[in-house]
Short mmCIF file of C-alpha atoms in Angstrom, two decimals:
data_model
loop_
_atom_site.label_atom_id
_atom_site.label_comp_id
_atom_site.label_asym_id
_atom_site.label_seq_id
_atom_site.Cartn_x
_atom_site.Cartn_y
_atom_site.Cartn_z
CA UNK B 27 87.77 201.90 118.08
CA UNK B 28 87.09 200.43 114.55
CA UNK B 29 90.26 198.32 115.40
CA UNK B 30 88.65 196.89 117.89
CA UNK B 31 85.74 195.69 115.80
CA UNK B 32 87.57 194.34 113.06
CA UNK B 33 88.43 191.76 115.54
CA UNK B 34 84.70 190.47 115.93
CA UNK B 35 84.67 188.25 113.09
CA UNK B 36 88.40 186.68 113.89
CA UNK B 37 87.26 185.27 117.45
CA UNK B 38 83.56 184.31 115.93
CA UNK B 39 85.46 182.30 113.75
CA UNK B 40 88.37 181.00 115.93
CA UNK B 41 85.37 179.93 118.49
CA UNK B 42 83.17 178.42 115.85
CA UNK B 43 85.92 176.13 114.65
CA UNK B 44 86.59 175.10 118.21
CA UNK B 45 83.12 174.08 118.79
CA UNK B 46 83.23 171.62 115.69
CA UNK B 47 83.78 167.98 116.50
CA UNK B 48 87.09 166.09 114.60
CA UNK B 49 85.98 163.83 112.15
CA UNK B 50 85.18 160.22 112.93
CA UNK B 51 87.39 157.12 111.36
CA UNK B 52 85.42 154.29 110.32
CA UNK B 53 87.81 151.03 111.47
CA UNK B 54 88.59 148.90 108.84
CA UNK B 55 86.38 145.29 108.79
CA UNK B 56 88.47 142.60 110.49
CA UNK B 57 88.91 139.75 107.77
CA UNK B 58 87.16 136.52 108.87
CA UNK B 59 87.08 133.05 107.48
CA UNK B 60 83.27 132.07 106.55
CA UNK B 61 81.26 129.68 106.84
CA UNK B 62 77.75 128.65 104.75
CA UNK B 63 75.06 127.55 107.66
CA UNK B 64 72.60 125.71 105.80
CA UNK B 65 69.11 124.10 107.40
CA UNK B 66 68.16 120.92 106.47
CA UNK B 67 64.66 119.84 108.12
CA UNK B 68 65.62 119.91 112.05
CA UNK B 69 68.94 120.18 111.98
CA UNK B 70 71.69 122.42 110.47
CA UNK B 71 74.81 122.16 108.55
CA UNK B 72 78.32 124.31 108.48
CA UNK B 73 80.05 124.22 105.24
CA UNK B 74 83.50 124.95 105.44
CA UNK B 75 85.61 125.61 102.31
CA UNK B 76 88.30 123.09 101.80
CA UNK B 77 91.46 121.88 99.86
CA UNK B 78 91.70 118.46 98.12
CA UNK B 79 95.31 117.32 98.01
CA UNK B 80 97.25 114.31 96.95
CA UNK B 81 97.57 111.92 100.25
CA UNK B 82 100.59 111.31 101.97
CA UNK B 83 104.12 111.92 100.11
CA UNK B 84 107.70 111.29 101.22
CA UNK B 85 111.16 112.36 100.27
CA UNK B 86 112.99 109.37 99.20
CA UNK B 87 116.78 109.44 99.52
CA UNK B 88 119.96 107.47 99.95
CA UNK B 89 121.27 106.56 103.29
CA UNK B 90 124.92 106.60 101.28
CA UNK B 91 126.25 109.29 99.77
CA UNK B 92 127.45 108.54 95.65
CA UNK B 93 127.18 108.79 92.09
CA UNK B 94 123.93 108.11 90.71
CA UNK B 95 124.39 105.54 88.11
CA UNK B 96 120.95 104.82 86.97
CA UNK B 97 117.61 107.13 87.79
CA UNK B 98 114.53 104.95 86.35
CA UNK B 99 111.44 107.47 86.91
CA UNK B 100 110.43 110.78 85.48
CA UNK B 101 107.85 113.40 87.08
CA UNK B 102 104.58 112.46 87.10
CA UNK B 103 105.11 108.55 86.64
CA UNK B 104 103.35 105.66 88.24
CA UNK B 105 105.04 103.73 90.87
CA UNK B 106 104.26 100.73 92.23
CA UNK B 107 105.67 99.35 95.66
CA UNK B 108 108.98 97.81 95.35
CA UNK B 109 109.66 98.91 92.07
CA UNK B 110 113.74 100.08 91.45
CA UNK B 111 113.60 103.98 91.38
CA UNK B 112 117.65 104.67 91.37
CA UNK B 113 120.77 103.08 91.92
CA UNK B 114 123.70 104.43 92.89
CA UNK B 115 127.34 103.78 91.54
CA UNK B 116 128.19 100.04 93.79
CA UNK B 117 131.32 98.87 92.31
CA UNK B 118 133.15 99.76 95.36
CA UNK B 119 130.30 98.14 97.62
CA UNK B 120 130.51 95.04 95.52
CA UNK B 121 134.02 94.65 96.17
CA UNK B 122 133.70 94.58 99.62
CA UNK B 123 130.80 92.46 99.01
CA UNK B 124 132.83 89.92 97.57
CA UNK B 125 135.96 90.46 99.62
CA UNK B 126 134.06 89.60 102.71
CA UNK B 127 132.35 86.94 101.16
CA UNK B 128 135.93 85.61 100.78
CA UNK B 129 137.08 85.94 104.46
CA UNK B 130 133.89 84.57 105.53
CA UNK B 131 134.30 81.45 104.11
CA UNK B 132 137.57 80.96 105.05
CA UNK B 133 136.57 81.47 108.90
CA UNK B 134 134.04 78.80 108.51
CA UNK B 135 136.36 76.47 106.83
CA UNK B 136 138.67 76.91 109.35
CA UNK B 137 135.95 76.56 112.56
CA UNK B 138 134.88 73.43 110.66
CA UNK B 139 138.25 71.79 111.17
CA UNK B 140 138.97 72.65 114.39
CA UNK B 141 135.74 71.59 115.36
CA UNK B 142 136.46 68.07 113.60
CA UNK B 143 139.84 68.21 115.78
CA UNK B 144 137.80 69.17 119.08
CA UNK B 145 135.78 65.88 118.32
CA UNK B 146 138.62 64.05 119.17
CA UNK B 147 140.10 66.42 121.85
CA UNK B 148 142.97 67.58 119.94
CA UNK B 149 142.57 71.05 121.03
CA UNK B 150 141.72 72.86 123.78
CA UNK B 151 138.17 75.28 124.43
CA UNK B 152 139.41 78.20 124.37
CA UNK B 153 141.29 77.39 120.79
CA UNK B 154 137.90 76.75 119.30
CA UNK B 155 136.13 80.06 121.23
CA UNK B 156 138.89 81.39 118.78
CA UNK B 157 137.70 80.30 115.64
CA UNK B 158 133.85 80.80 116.81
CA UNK B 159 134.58 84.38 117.41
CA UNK B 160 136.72 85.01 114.03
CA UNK B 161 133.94 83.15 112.07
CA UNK B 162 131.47 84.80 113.82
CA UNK B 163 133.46 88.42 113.10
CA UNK B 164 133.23 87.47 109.68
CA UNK B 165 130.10 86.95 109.46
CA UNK B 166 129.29 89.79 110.83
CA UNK B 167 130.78 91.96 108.63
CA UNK B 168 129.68 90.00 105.23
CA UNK B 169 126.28 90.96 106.50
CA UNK B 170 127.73 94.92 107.18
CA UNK B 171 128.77 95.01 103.35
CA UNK B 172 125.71 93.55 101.75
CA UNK B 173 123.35 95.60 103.70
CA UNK B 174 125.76 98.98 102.49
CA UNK B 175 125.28 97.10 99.12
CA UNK B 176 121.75 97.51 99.41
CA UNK B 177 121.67 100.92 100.57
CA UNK B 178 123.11 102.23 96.76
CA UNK B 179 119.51 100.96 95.55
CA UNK B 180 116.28 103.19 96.07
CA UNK B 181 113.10 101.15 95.93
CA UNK B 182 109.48 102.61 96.28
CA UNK B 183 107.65 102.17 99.74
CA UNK B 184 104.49 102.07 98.25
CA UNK B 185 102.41 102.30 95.21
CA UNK B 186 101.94 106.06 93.91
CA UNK B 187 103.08 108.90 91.75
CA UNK B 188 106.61 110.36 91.27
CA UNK B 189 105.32 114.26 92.48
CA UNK B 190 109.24 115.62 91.92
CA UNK B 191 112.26 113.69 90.67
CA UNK B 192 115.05 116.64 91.09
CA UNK B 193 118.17 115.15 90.35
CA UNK B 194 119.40 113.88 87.45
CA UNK B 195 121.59 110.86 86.01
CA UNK B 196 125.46 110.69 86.90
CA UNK B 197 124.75 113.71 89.97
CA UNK B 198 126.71 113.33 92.95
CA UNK B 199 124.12 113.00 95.81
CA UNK B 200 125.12 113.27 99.51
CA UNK B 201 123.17 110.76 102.07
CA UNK B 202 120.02 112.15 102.62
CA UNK B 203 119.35 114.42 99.77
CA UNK B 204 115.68 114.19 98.28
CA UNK B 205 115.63 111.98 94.67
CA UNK B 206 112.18 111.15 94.71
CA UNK B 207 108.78 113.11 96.38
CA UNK B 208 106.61 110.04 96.44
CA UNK B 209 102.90 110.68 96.79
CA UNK B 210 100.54 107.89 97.15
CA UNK B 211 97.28 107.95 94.54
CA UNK B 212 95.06 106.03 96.48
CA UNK B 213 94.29 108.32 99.23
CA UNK B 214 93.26 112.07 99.29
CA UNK B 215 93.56 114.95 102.29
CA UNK B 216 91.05 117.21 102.91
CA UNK B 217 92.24 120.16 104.62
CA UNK B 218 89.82 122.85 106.41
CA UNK B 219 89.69 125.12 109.09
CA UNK B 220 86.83 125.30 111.75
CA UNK B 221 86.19 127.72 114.36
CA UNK B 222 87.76 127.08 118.36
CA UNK B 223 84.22 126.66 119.54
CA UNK B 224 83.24 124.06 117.16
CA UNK B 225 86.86 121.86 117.24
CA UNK B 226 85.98 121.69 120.77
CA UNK B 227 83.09 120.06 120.68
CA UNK B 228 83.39 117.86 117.56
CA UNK B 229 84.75 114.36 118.37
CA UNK B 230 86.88 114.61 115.21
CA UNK B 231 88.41 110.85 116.17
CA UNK B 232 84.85 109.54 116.19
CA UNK B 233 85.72 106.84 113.41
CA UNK B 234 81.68 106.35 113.09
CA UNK B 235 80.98 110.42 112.03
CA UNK B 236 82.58 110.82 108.39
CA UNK B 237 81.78 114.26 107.39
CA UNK B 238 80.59 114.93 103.86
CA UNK B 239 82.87 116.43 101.27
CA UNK B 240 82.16 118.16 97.77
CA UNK B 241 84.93 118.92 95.11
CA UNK B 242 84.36 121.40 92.76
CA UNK B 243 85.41 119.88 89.92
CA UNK B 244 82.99 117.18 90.52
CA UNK B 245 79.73 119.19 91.15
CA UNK B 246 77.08 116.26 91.04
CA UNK B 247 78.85 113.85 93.59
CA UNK B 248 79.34 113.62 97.04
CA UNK B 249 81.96 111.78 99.34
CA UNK B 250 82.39 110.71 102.78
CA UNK B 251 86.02 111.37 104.63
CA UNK B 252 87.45 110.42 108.17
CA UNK B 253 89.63 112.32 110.80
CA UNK B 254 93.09 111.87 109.58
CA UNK B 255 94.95 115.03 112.28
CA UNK B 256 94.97 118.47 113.08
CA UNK B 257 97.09 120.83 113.78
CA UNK B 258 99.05 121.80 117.44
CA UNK B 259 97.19 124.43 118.19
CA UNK B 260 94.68 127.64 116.45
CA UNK B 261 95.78 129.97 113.80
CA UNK B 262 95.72 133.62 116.15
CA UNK B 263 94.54 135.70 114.01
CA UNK B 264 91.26 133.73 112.45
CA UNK B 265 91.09 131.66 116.00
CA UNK B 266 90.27 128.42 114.17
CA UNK B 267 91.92 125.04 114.16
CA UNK B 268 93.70 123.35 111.19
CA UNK B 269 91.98 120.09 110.32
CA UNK B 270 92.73 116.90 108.01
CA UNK B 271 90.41 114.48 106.77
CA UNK B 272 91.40 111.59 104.63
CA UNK B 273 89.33 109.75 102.24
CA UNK B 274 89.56 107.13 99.14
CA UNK B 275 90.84 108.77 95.99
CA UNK B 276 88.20 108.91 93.21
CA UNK B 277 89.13 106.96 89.97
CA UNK B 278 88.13 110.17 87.62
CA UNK B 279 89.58 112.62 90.58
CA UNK B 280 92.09 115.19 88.64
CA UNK B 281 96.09 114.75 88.59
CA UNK B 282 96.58 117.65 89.91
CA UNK B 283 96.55 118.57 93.40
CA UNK B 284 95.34 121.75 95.60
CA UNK B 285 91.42 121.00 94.10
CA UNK B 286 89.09 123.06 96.32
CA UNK B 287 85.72 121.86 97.35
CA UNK B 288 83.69 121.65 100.46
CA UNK B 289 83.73 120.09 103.85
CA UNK B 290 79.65 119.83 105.75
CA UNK B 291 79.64 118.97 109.12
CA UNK B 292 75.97 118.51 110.77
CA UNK B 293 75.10 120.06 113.91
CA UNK B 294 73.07 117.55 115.01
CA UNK B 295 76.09 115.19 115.62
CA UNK B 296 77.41 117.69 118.43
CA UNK B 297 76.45 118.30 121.95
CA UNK B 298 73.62 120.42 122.08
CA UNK B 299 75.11 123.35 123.69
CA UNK B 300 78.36 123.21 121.14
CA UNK B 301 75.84 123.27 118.48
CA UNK B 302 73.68 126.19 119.71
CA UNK B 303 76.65 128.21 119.72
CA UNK B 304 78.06 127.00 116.60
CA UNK B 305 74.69 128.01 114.61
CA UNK B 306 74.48 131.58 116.85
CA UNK B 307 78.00 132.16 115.80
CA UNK B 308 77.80 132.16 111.93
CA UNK B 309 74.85 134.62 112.20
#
């Protein structure tokens, strides 16, 4: 019998933890990209944090492959358009410069004369489409070698800044290979994202709405910017769209680039219902 009740308190307590509830996991906050709303009399603002970059820049290279003979720029100096950046080894290309130079003016001393000699109808047609089609051959490839001649020079599209010079003096390049990142200093991107509602409604190619932008490292000005592109589609996981705004380059802005700053947009220039929601959203 007393086995019996030594039992009691084993099934009390078996029961009493079956009655008890698991614990409950708290989910982790989902990481979202914010944005300041800010009111301003009637109407509201979004501020969306931003990144101030150099404008455009382009990889400069050699259509030819070669021996660089002469590399004129260092990292970091000013360029201005046209200006010689490298030159590739061109004796070779001179040579057949001046070996076609050569043959072409042979074939047009030659047409000359039997043109003289056609005058007088010493010869038939088809003996001078002969010479017109060798001088013309020659010609033709005179203008072949000078324009490969040309090729073993690099000049600079347009004025700017040498971002990245990484080859050096006497390197074998192949055709194609980067010598010079070329970024221009007169224009700057400003690069934001913005919710899926909002890029919907915003006529970013309005040319007459230039948003206003703030950078950081100058606190006490503000500057106006214009739709430059956006990206293909919206980043998945924040569900917001890529945008770029371009805008003059300030004369004190700083050398480097990736400056962060701000990017306002005013609800007031949106459809009423796109800005409703826009406003409702950031609460």
């Amino acid at each position: 019998m007393n086995r019996y009740f030594s039992l009691i308190p084993v099934v009390i307590l078996i029961t009493t933890a079956c009655d008890q509830k698991a614990p409950q996991v708290t989910p982790l906050p989902r990481m979202v990209k914010a944005a300041e709303v800010a009111a301003v009399g009637d109407s509201q603002q979004r501020i969306f944090p931003a990144r101030i970059e150099s404008g455009d820049s382009t990889e400069l290279s050699f259509k030819r492959g070669g021996q660089v003979e002469s590399l004129d720029v260092r990292q970091g100096t000013n360029i201005t358009q046209g200006q010689v950046l490298a030159r590739l080894n061109a004796r070779e290309a001179q040579q057949r410069v001046n070996e076609r130079q050569t043959a072409a003016t042979l074939a047009q001393r030659q047409f000359d004369r039997f043109q003289t000699l056609a005058g007088r109808q010493a010869i038939s047609k088809a003996e001078m489409d002969v010479q017109r089609a060798s001088r013309d051959s020659a010609n033709a490839a005179l203008k072949i070698a000078r324009e490969e001649l040309g090729q073993m020079t690099l000049n600079a599209p347009f004025s700017g800044v040498a971002a990245s010079v990484p080859v050096r003096n006497h390197q074998v390049v192949a055709a194609g290979q980067t010598v010079v990142t070329l970024t221009r200093t007169d224009l700057l991107d400003v690069v934001f994202s913005i919710p899926e509602n909002l890029f919907s409604a915003f006529d970013i190619r309005n040319a007459q709405y230039r948003p206003i932008v703030r950078i950081n490292s100058l606190p006490d000005r503000q500057f106006t910017a214009q739709y430059k592109e956006h990206s293909g589609s919206s980043d998945n996981s924040s569900l917001t769209w890529q945008v770029i705004l371009t805008m003059p380059r300030p004369a004190d802005f700083p050398t480097v680039g990736g400056v962060s700053g701000t990017v306002t947009i005013n609800l007031a220039n949106l459809p009423a219902n796109a800005g409703r929601e826009a406003a409702g959203g950031a609460g």
